Amino acid sequence: MLTEANILQGYEAARQMYAQMGVDTEKAMKACGRVPISVHCWQLDDCTGLEARSGALTGGIQTTGNYPGKARNFDEIKADYEKALSYIPGSKKLSIHAMYLDNHGKPVDRDQIEPEHFDGWIDFANELDVGLDFNPTFFSHEKSSSGYTLSSSDEAIRSFWVEHGKRCRKVAGYIAKRTGKPVMNNIWIPDGEKEFPIDTLSPRERLRESLDEILQEKYPGLTDSLESKLFGIGSECYVTGSHEFYMGYTVSHGNVYLTLDTGHFHPTETVSGKLSAILPFVPGVLLHVSRPERWDSDHVVAYNDELRRAALELVRFNRFDKIQVALDYFDASVNRVIALAVGARNMRKALLEAFLTPNATLRKMEEKGDTSARLAVQEECKVMPLGLVWNYYCLKNGVAPDMDWITDAQKYERKVLASRV
Ligand code: RNT
Ligand code: ZN
C-alpha cells in the first residue's frame, strides 16, 4: 500500500513534468472535478429493477453472467451504490430508471407511476448532495413484447407508453424541484424488428407523434434527451429510433438533447468522431459511455483509446453546458460494485488526462501551421505520469487511490455481498 508520503512524492515529480509542458496540474484537477459524471444504478442489479416482475430483461439488451452478491432490493441497491460512489472522485449524479420505483410492495404499472414513488431516491440523492437523472423504462414489460412501444400500430399499446413517457417527465420535474438540481430525462425505446418490415415509415411517423405528445409539458430544471440505436438483439434489421430519426427530431424540435451511446453505431464508427459534427446543430448531447465488444455488449468502460479520445474532444470543446456525461453498462459476470467503480473511475481518469493535455499549446502550434511539433507533443503526452496525478487527485478527494480501493471493495464483498443468496 502506498503511503501518503509516497503519493505526494510521486505527485511532485509529475507536477514538474506537466509544468514543463505548460500544464498546471492543480488547475487541471479542479476543472476535471467540476465535470459531473452521471453514474447509473442498473449495473448493480443487472437491470432488474424493483417492480418485482417475474419476467426477464427484454428490449434487445442483455446481461450475461451470474456473479454472486447482486443487490436484491432498494436498501441493497442504495448500500452498494453508496459504496461504489465512494470510489469515484469528482462531481457525480445518480441515474435511475422508472423500474426502480419504490412501490412499497404494491405493484404499480408503468402508466400509473407517481412522483412519490421516487421520494426514497430523492432523499438518498439529497443526503449525498448529488443530482438525480431519470430514464423512462420502455422494456421488460408485457406491453413491449410485440417489439413496439411508442411506435406501435396498436393504439392501446402506443397510448399506454405515451402515458408512461408523460408520467416519467412529471416524475423528473418533481425530482428537479425536490433536489434543486437539474435533471436529465433520457428516453430510449427498444422498438424494432428482427426482419425488415414492409412499412418502415409509419412506425417512425407514429414515434414522432408520440414524442410530440410526451414532450409537451414544460418542467423547470428538466432536460430531455433521445437515444438512438442501430440494432438490438431481436431487432437486427429495423430500429424505429435510429440515429437519423433522432438527429432529425432533435434538430427540428430545438429543445431536446441527442443521446449518443458509444455502443449504438457500426463497429468502425466512433462517437468521439461524431461529437463536433453534431454539436453545431443539436441543443445538446448526452453521452452514454459504454464499451461495445463485437456488438452493443455494454461491457464495463475500459481505459481505451476511444474513451480517451472522447474525453479529449469534450475538454477541447469546453462546452460542458451542452454535453453531459453518463455511464451505461451492465456486466453480471463480476463483482457489480467493482464493475461500476471501474468504469466510472476510468471515465474520470480519461477526463483528468484530457485536462492534463497541453491543449492550449497544441492549439497554438496548429494555428501556426506547426503540425510537426503538434504531432511530436501529442506523442509525448502518451507516456506522461498520469497515474501519479490520479492517485494524488484521489487522495485530495478523500477517495482510495488505485489498488487500495480494490482491497476495500473486496472487504465489502466478504462482509456484505457474500451473505446474499
Ligand atoms: C439500450 C440503451 C439504454 C439502456 C439503459 C438501460 O441499448 O443503451 O440506454 O442501456 O436505458
Ligand atoms: Zn445507452
GROMACS .gro file of N, CA, C and O in nm, residues 157-238:
model
  328
  157ILE      N    1  -5.158   0.004  -2.710
  157ILE     CA    2  -5.018  -0.011  -2.667
  157ILE      C    3  -4.947   0.125  -2.674
  157ILE      O    4  -4.880   0.167  -2.579
  158ARG      N    5  -4.963   0.191  -2.786
  158ARG     CA    6  -4.895   0.320  -2.805
  158ARG      C    7  -4.935   0.419  -2.696
  158ARG      O    8  -4.852   0.484  -2.633
  159SER      N    9  -5.065   0.428  -2.668
  159SER     CA   10  -5.107   0.529  -2.571
  159SER      C   11  -5.066   0.490  -2.428
  159SER      O   12  -5.040   0.577  -2.345
  160PHE      N   13  -5.056   0.359  -2.402
  160PHE     CA   14  -5.005   0.315  -2.271
  160PHE      C   15  -4.864   0.371  -2.249
  160PHE      O   16  -4.832   0.428  -2.144
  161TRP      N   17  -4.782   0.359  -2.353
  161TRP     CA   18  -4.642   0.404  -2.340
  161TRP      C   19  -4.629   0.556  -2.345
  161TRP      O   20  -4.538   0.614  -2.284
  162VAL      N   21  -4.722   0.620  -2.417
  162VAL     CA   22  -4.721   0.767  -2.416
  162VAL      C   23  -4.749   0.815  -2.272
  162VAL      O   24  -4.683   0.906  -2.220
  163GLU      N   25  -4.845   0.747  -2.209
  163GLU     CA   26  -4.877   0.782  -2.070
  163GLU      C   27  -4.754   0.761  -1.980
  163GLU      O   28  -4.724   0.843  -1.892
  164HIS      N   29  -4.684   0.651  -2.003
  164HIS     CA   30  -4.561   0.625  -1.924
  164HIS      C   31  -4.461   0.740  -1.945
  164HIS      O   32  -4.404   0.792  -1.848
  165GLY      N   33  -4.441   0.776  -2.070
  165GLY     CA   34  -4.347   0.884  -2.102
  165GLY      C   35  -4.384   1.015  -2.035
  165GLY      O   36  -4.298   1.085  -1.980
  166LYS      N   37  -4.514   1.046  -2.036
  166LYS     CA   38  -4.560   1.171  -1.974
  166LYS      C   39  -4.538   1.168  -1.823
  166LYS      O   40  -4.492   1.265  -1.764
  167ARG      N   41  -4.575   1.054  -1.765
  167ARG     CA   42  -4.561   1.042  -1.619
  167ARG      C   43  -4.415   1.049  -1.576
  167ARG      O   44  -4.382   1.104  -1.471
  168CYS      N   45  -4.329   0.991  -1.658
  168CYS     CA   46  -4.186   0.994  -1.624
  168CYS      C   47  -4.134   1.137  -1.624
  168CYS      O   48  -4.052   1.175  -1.540
  169ARG      N   49  -4.181   1.216  -1.718
  169ARG     CA   50  -4.136   1.356  -1.721
  169ARG      C   51  -4.189   1.433  -1.600
  169ARG      O   52  -4.123   1.520  -1.547
  170LYS      N   53  -4.310   1.395  -1.557
  170LYS     CA   54  -4.365   1.458  -1.437
  170LYS      C   55  -4.278   1.421  -1.315
  170LYS      O   56  -4.246   1.506  -1.231
  171VAL      N   57  -4.239   1.293  -1.310
  171VAL     CA   58  -4.151   1.247  -1.202
  171VAL      C   59  -4.019   1.325  -1.208
  171VAL      O   60  -3.969   1.375  -1.107
  172ALA      N   61  -3.963   1.334  -1.328
  172ALA     CA   62  -3.833   1.401  -1.344
  172ALA      C   63  -3.842   1.548  -1.304
  172ALA      O   64  -3.750   1.603  -1.241
  173GLY      N   65  -3.954   1.612  -1.338
  173GLY     CA   66  -3.975   1.751  -1.299
  173GLY      C   67  -3.982   1.765  -1.148
  173GLY      O   68  -3.927   1.858  -1.088
  174TYR      N   69  -4.047   1.667  -1.086
  174TYR     CA   70  -4.059   1.664  -0.940
  174TYR      C   71  -3.922   1.644  -0.875
  174TYR      O   72  -3.889   1.708  -0.775
  175ILE      N   73  -3.841   1.559  -0.936
  175ILE     CA   74  -3.705   1.536  -0.884
  175ILE      C   75  -3.626   1.667  -0.890
  175ILE      O   76  -3.556   1.704  -0.794
  176ALA      N   77  -3.638   1.738  -1.002
  176ALA     CA   78  -3.565   1.865  -1.018
  176ALA      C   79  -3.605   1.962  -0.906
  176ALA      O   80  -3.521   2.030  -0.847
  177LYS      N   81  -3.735   1.964  -0.878
  177LYS     CA   82  -3.787   2.055  -0.776
  177LYS      C   83  -3.735   2.015  -0.637
  177LYS      O   84  -3.685   2.099  -0.563
  178ARG      N   85  -3.747   1.887  -0.606
  178ARG     CA   86  -3.710   1.844  -0.470
  178ARG      C   87  -3.560   1.836  -0.446
  178ARG      O   88  -3.515   1.845  -0.331
  179THR      N   89  -3.481   1.818  -0.551
  179THR     CA   90  -3.335   1.815  -0.530
  179THR      C   91  -3.276   1.955  -0.551
  179THR      O   92  -3.165   1.981  -0.506
  180GLY      N   93  -3.350   2.040  -0.622
  180GLY     CA   94  -3.297   2.173  -0.653
  180GLY      C   95  -3.183   2.164  -0.753
  180GLY      O   96  -3.103   2.257  -0.767
  181LYS      N   97  -3.174   2.052  -0.823
  181LYS     CA   98  -3.065   2.033  -0.920
  181LYS      C   99  -3.124   1.990  -1.054
  181LYS      O  100  -3.229   1.926  -1.058
  182PRO      N  101  -3.057   2.025  -1.165
  182PRO     CA  102  -3.111   1.987  -1.296
  182PRO      C  103  -3.120   1.836  -1.315
  182PRO      O  104  -3.039   1.762  -1.262
  183VAL      N  105  -3.220   1.796  -1.391
  183VAL     CA  106  -3.242   1.653  -1.417
  183VAL      C  107  -3.239   1.626  -1.567
  183VAL      O  108  -3.299   1.700  -1.645
  184MET      N  109  -3.171   1.520  -1.605
  184MET     CA  110  -3.172   1.475  -1.744
  184MET      C  111  -3.266   1.356  -1.753
  184MET      O  112  -3.252   1.260  -1.678
  185ASN      N  113  -3.361   1.365  -1.844
  185ASN     CA  114  -3.455   1.254  -1.864
  185ASN      C  115  -3.422   1.191  -2.000
  185ASN      O  116  -3.447   1.251  -2.104
  186ASN      N  117  -3.366   1.072  -1.997
  186ASN     CA  118  -3.322   1.010  -2.121
  186ASN      C  119  -3.423   0.907  -2.171
  186ASN      O  120  -3.455   0.811  -2.102
  187ILE      N  121  -3.471   0.929  -2.292
  187ILE     CA  122  -3.573   0.840  -2.348
  187ILE      C  123  -3.511   0.744  -2.449
  187ILE      O  124  -3.462   0.785  -2.554
  188TRP      N  125  -3.511   0.617  -2.413
  188TRP     CA  126  -3.469   0.515  -2.509
  188TRP      C  127  -3.581   0.411  -2.520
  188TRP      O  128  -3.633   0.365  -2.419
  189ILE      N  129  -3.621   0.381  -2.643
  189ILE     CA  130  -3.723   0.278  -2.663
  189ILE      C  131  -3.662   0.162  -2.743
  189ILE      O  132  -3.572   0.184  -2.825
  190PRO      N  133  -3.710   0.041  -2.720
  190PRO     CA  134  -3.650  -0.074  -2.787
  190PRO      C  135  -3.706  -0.102  -2.926
  190PRO      O  136  -3.663  -0.196  -2.992
  191ASP      N  137  -3.802  -0.024  -2.972
  191ASP     CA  138  -3.882  -0.058  -3.090
  191ASP      C  139  -3.803  -0.099  -3.214
  191ASP      O  140  -3.712  -0.026  -3.257
  192GLY      N  141  -3.843  -0.213  -3.269
  192GLY     CA  142  -3.778  -0.258  -3.390
  192GLY      C  143  -3.815  -0.401  -3.424
  192GLY      O  144  -3.898  -0.462  -3.358
  193GLU      N  145  -3.753  -0.453  -3.530
  193GLU     CA  146  -3.788  -0.587  -3.578
  193GLU      C  147  -3.667  -0.668  -3.617
  193GLU      O  148  -3.568  -0.615  -3.667
  194LYS      N  149  -3.685  -0.798  -3.602
  194LYS     CA  150  -3.581  -0.893  -3.640
  194LYS      C  151  -3.563  -0.898  -3.791
  194LYS      O  152  -3.452  -0.909  -3.842
  195GLU      N  153  -3.675  -0.890  -3.862
  195GLU     CA  154  -3.671  -0.889  -4.009
  195GLU      C  155  -3.711  -0.752  -4.061
  195GLU      O  156  -3.770  -0.673  -3.989
  196PHE      N  157  -3.682  -0.727  -4.190
  196PHE     CA  158  -3.716  -0.596  -4.247
  196PHE      C  159  -3.867  -0.582  -4.261
  196PHE      O  160  -3.930  -0.663  -4.331
  197PRO      N  161  -3.926  -0.483  -4.199
  197PRO     CA  162  -4.070  -0.464  -4.219
  197PRO      C  163  -4.097  -0.404  -4.357
  197PRO      O  164  -4.008  -0.340  -4.415
  198ILE      N  165  -4.217  -0.426  -4.408
  198ILE     CA  166  -4.254  -0.367  -4.537
  198ILE      C  167  -4.269  -0.217  -4.520
  198ILE      O  168  -4.224  -0.138  -4.601
  199ASP      N  169  -4.335  -0.182  -4.411
  199ASP     CA  170  -4.359  -0.040  -4.385
  199ASP      C  171  -4.261   0.011  -4.278
  199ASP      O  172  -4.280  -0.013  -4.159
  200THR      N  173  -4.158   0.077  -4.323
  200THR     CA  174  -4.061   0.130  -4.227
  200THR      C  175  -4.093   0.274  -4.187
  200THR      O  176  -4.039   0.326  -4.090
  201LEU      N  177  -4.184   0.334  -4.264
  201LEU     CA  178  -4.211   0.476  -4.243
  201LEU      C  179  -4.316   0.503  -4.134
  201LEU      O  180  -4.296   0.589  -4.048
  202SER      N  181  -4.428   0.427  -4.139
  202SER     CA  182  -4.536   0.455  -4.044
  202SER      C  183  -4.491   0.449  -3.898
  202SER      O  184  -4.529   0.535  -3.818
  203PRO      N  185  -4.409   0.347  -3.858
  203PRO     CA  186  -4.366   0.347  -3.718
  203PRO      C  187  -4.291   0.475  -3.681
  203PRO      O  188  -4.306   0.528  -3.571
  204ARG      N  189  -4.214   0.526  -3.775
  204ARG     CA  190  -4.137   0.647  -3.745
  204ARG      C  191  -4.229   0.769  -3.736
  204ARG      O  192  -4.207   0.859  -3.654
  205GLU      N  193  -4.331   0.770  -3.819
  205GLU     CA  194  -4.428   0.881  -3.808
  205GLU      C  195  -4.502   0.874  -3.675
  205GLU      O  196  -4.526   0.976  -3.610
  206ARG      N  197  -4.534   0.751  -3.634
  206ARG     CA  198  -4.602   0.737  -3.504
  206ARG      C  199  -4.509   0.774  -3.389
  206ARG      O  200  -4.552   0.836  -3.292
  207LEU      N  201  -4.382   0.738  -3.401
  207LEU     CA  202  -4.288   0.773  -3.294
  207LEU      C  203  -4.277   0.925  -3.281
  207LEU      O  204  -4.275   0.980  -3.171
  208ARG      N  205  -4.276   0.990  -3.396
  208ARG     CA  206  -4.270   1.136  -3.392
  208ARG      C  207  -4.391   1.195  -3.319
  208ARG      O  208  -4.377   1.282  -3.232
  209GLU      N  209  -4.507   1.141  -3.351
  209GLU     CA  210  -4.630   1.190  -3.284
  209GLU      C  211  -4.626   1.161  -3.136
  209GLU      O  212  -4.662   1.244  -3.052
  210SER      N  213  -4.584   1.040  -3.101
  210SER     CA  214  -4.579   1.002  -2.958
  210SER      C  215  -4.486   1.095  -2.882
  210SER      O  216  -4.518   1.141  -2.772
  211LEU      N  217  -4.370   1.123  -2.940
  211LEU     CA  218  -4.275   1.211  -2.873
  211LEU      C  219  -4.332   1.352  -2.859
  211LEU      O  220  -4.317   1.417  -2.756
  212ASP      N  221  -4.399   1.399  -2.965
  212ASP     CA  222  -4.461   1.532  -2.958
  212ASP      C  223  -4.558   1.538  -2.841
  212ASP      O  224  -4.563   1.637  -2.767
  213GLU      N  225  -4.634   1.430  -2.822
  213GLU     CA  226  -4.731   1.428  -2.710
  213GLU      C  227  -4.659   1.428  -2.576
  213GLU      O  228  -4.693   1.503  -2.485
  214ILE      N  229  -4.558   1.341  -2.567
  214ILE     CA  230  -4.487   1.325  -2.439
  214ILE      C  231  -4.415   1.453  -2.397
  214ILE      O  232  -4.411   1.489  -2.279
  215LEU      N  233  -4.358   1.522  -2.495
  215LEU     CA  234  -4.270   1.635  -2.463
  215LEU      C  235  -4.343   1.769  -2.448
  215LEU      O  236  -4.278   1.873  -2.432
  216GLN      N  237  -4.475   1.764  -2.450
  216GLN     CA  238  -4.550   1.890  -2.450
  216GLN      C  239  -4.529   1.976  -2.325
  216GLN      O  240  -4.499   2.093  -2.334
  217GLU      N  241  -4.547   1.913  -2.210
  217GLU     CA  242  -4.541   1.986  -2.082
  217GLU      C  243  -4.400   2.040  -2.056
  217GLU      O  244  -4.301   1.974  -2.090
  218LYS      N  245  -4.391   2.159  -1.995
  218LYS     CA  246  -4.258   2.212  -1.958
  218LYS      C  247  -4.239   2.200  -1.808
  218LYS      O  248  -4.329   2.231  -1.730
  219TYR      N  249  -4.124   2.153  -1.766
  219TYR     CA  250  -4.093   2.143  -1.622
  219TYR      C  251  -3.961   2.214  -1.596
  219TYR      O  252  -3.860   2.181  -1.660
  220PRO      N  253  -3.959   2.308  -1.503
  220PRO     CA  254  -3.833   2.377  -1.474
  220PRO      C  255  -3.724   2.279  -1.428
  220PRO      O  256  -3.752   2.188  -1.350
  221GLY      N  257  -3.606   2.298  -1.480
  221GLY     CA  258  -3.492   2.214  -1.438
  221GLY      C  259  -3.482   2.082  -1.511
  221GLY      O  260  -3.390   2.005  -1.488
  222LEU      N  261  -3.577   2.055  -1.600
  222LEU     CA  262  -3.577   1.926  -1.670
  222LEU      C  263  -3.528   1.941  -1.815
  222LEU      O  264  -3.575   2.027  -1.889
  223THR      N  265  -3.434   1.855  -1.852
  223THR     CA  266  -3.390   1.846  -1.991
  223THR      C  267  -3.420   1.704  -2.039
  223THR      O  268  -3.397   1.608  -1.965
  224ASP      N  269  -3.471   1.692  -2.161
  224ASP     CA  270  -3.497   1.559  -2.217
  224ASP      C  271  -3.394   1.528  -2.323
  224ASP      O  272  -3.345   1.617  -2.392
  225SER      N  273  -3.365   1.399  -2.336
  225SER     CA  274  -3.272   1.357  -2.439
  225SER      C  275  -3.324   1.230  -2.504
  225SER      O  276  -3.390   1.148  -2.440
  226LEU      N  277  -3.295   1.213  -2.634
  226LEU     CA  278  -3.347   1.098  -2.708
  226LEU      C  279  -3.232   1.011  -2.756
  226LEU      O  280  -3.138   1.060  -2.820
  227GLU      N  281  -3.241   0.882  -2.725
  227GLU     CA  282  -3.128   0.791  -2.752
  227GLU      C  283  -3.154   0.703  -2.873
  227GLU      O  284  -3.246   0.622  -2.876
  228SER      N  285  -3.068   0.714  -2.971
  228SER     CA  286  -3.082   0.634  -3.093
  228SER      C  287  -3.009   0.502  -3.079
  228SER      O  288  -2.930   0.480  -2.987
  229LYS      N  289  -3.036   0.414  -3.174
  229LYS     CA  290  -2.970   0.285  -3.172
  229LYS      C  291  -2.968   0.226  -3.312
  229LYS      O  292  -3.056   0.250  -3.393
  230LEU      N  293  -2.865   0.147  -3.338
  230LEU     CA  294  -2.851   0.085  -3.469
  230LEU      C  295  -2.927  -0.046  -3.477
  230LEU      O  296  -2.997  -0.075  -3.573
  231PHE      N  297  -2.912  -0.128  -3.373
  231PHE     CA  298  -2.980  -0.257  -3.370
  231PHE      C  299  -2.981  -0.309  -3.226
  231PHE      O  300  -2.908  -0.260  -3.140
  232GLY      N  301  -3.068  -0.408  -3.203
  232GLY     CA  302  -3.068  -0.476  -3.074
  232GLY      C  303  -3.078  -0.625  -3.098
  232GLY      O  304  -3.094  -0.670  -3.213
  233ILE      N  305  -3.068  -0.704  -2.994
  233ILE     CA  306  -3.087  -0.849  -3.009
  233ILE      C  307  -3.236  -0.871  -3.037
  233ILE      O  308  -3.322  -0.834  -2.957
  234GLY      N  309  -3.266  -0.922  -3.155
  234GLY     CA  310  -3.406  -0.940  -3.194
  234GLY      C  311  -3.460  -0.820  -3.271
  234GLY      O  312  -3.575  -0.820  -3.314
  235SER      N  313  -3.379  -0.717  -3.286
  235SER     CA  314  -3.420  -0.603  -3.372
  235SER      C  315  -3.302  -0.568  -3.462
  235SER      O  316  -3.262  -0.453  -3.473
  236GLU      N  317  -3.249  -0.671  -3.525
  236GLU     CA  318  -3.127  -0.654  -3.606
  236GLU      C  319  -3.153  -0.579  -3.737
  236GLU      O  320  -3.064  -0.509  -3.787
  237CYS      N  321  -3.272  -0.598  -3.795
  237CYS     CA  322  -3.296  -0.540  -3.927
  237CYS      C  323  -3.356  -0.400  -3.924
  237CYS      O  324  -3.337  -0.322  -4.018
  238TYR      N  325  -3.430  -0.372  -3.820
  238TYR     CA  326  -3.500  -0.243  -3.819
  238TYR      C  327  -3.514  -0.190  -3.677
  238TYR      O  328  -3.559  -0.262  -3.587
   0.00000   0.00000   0.00000
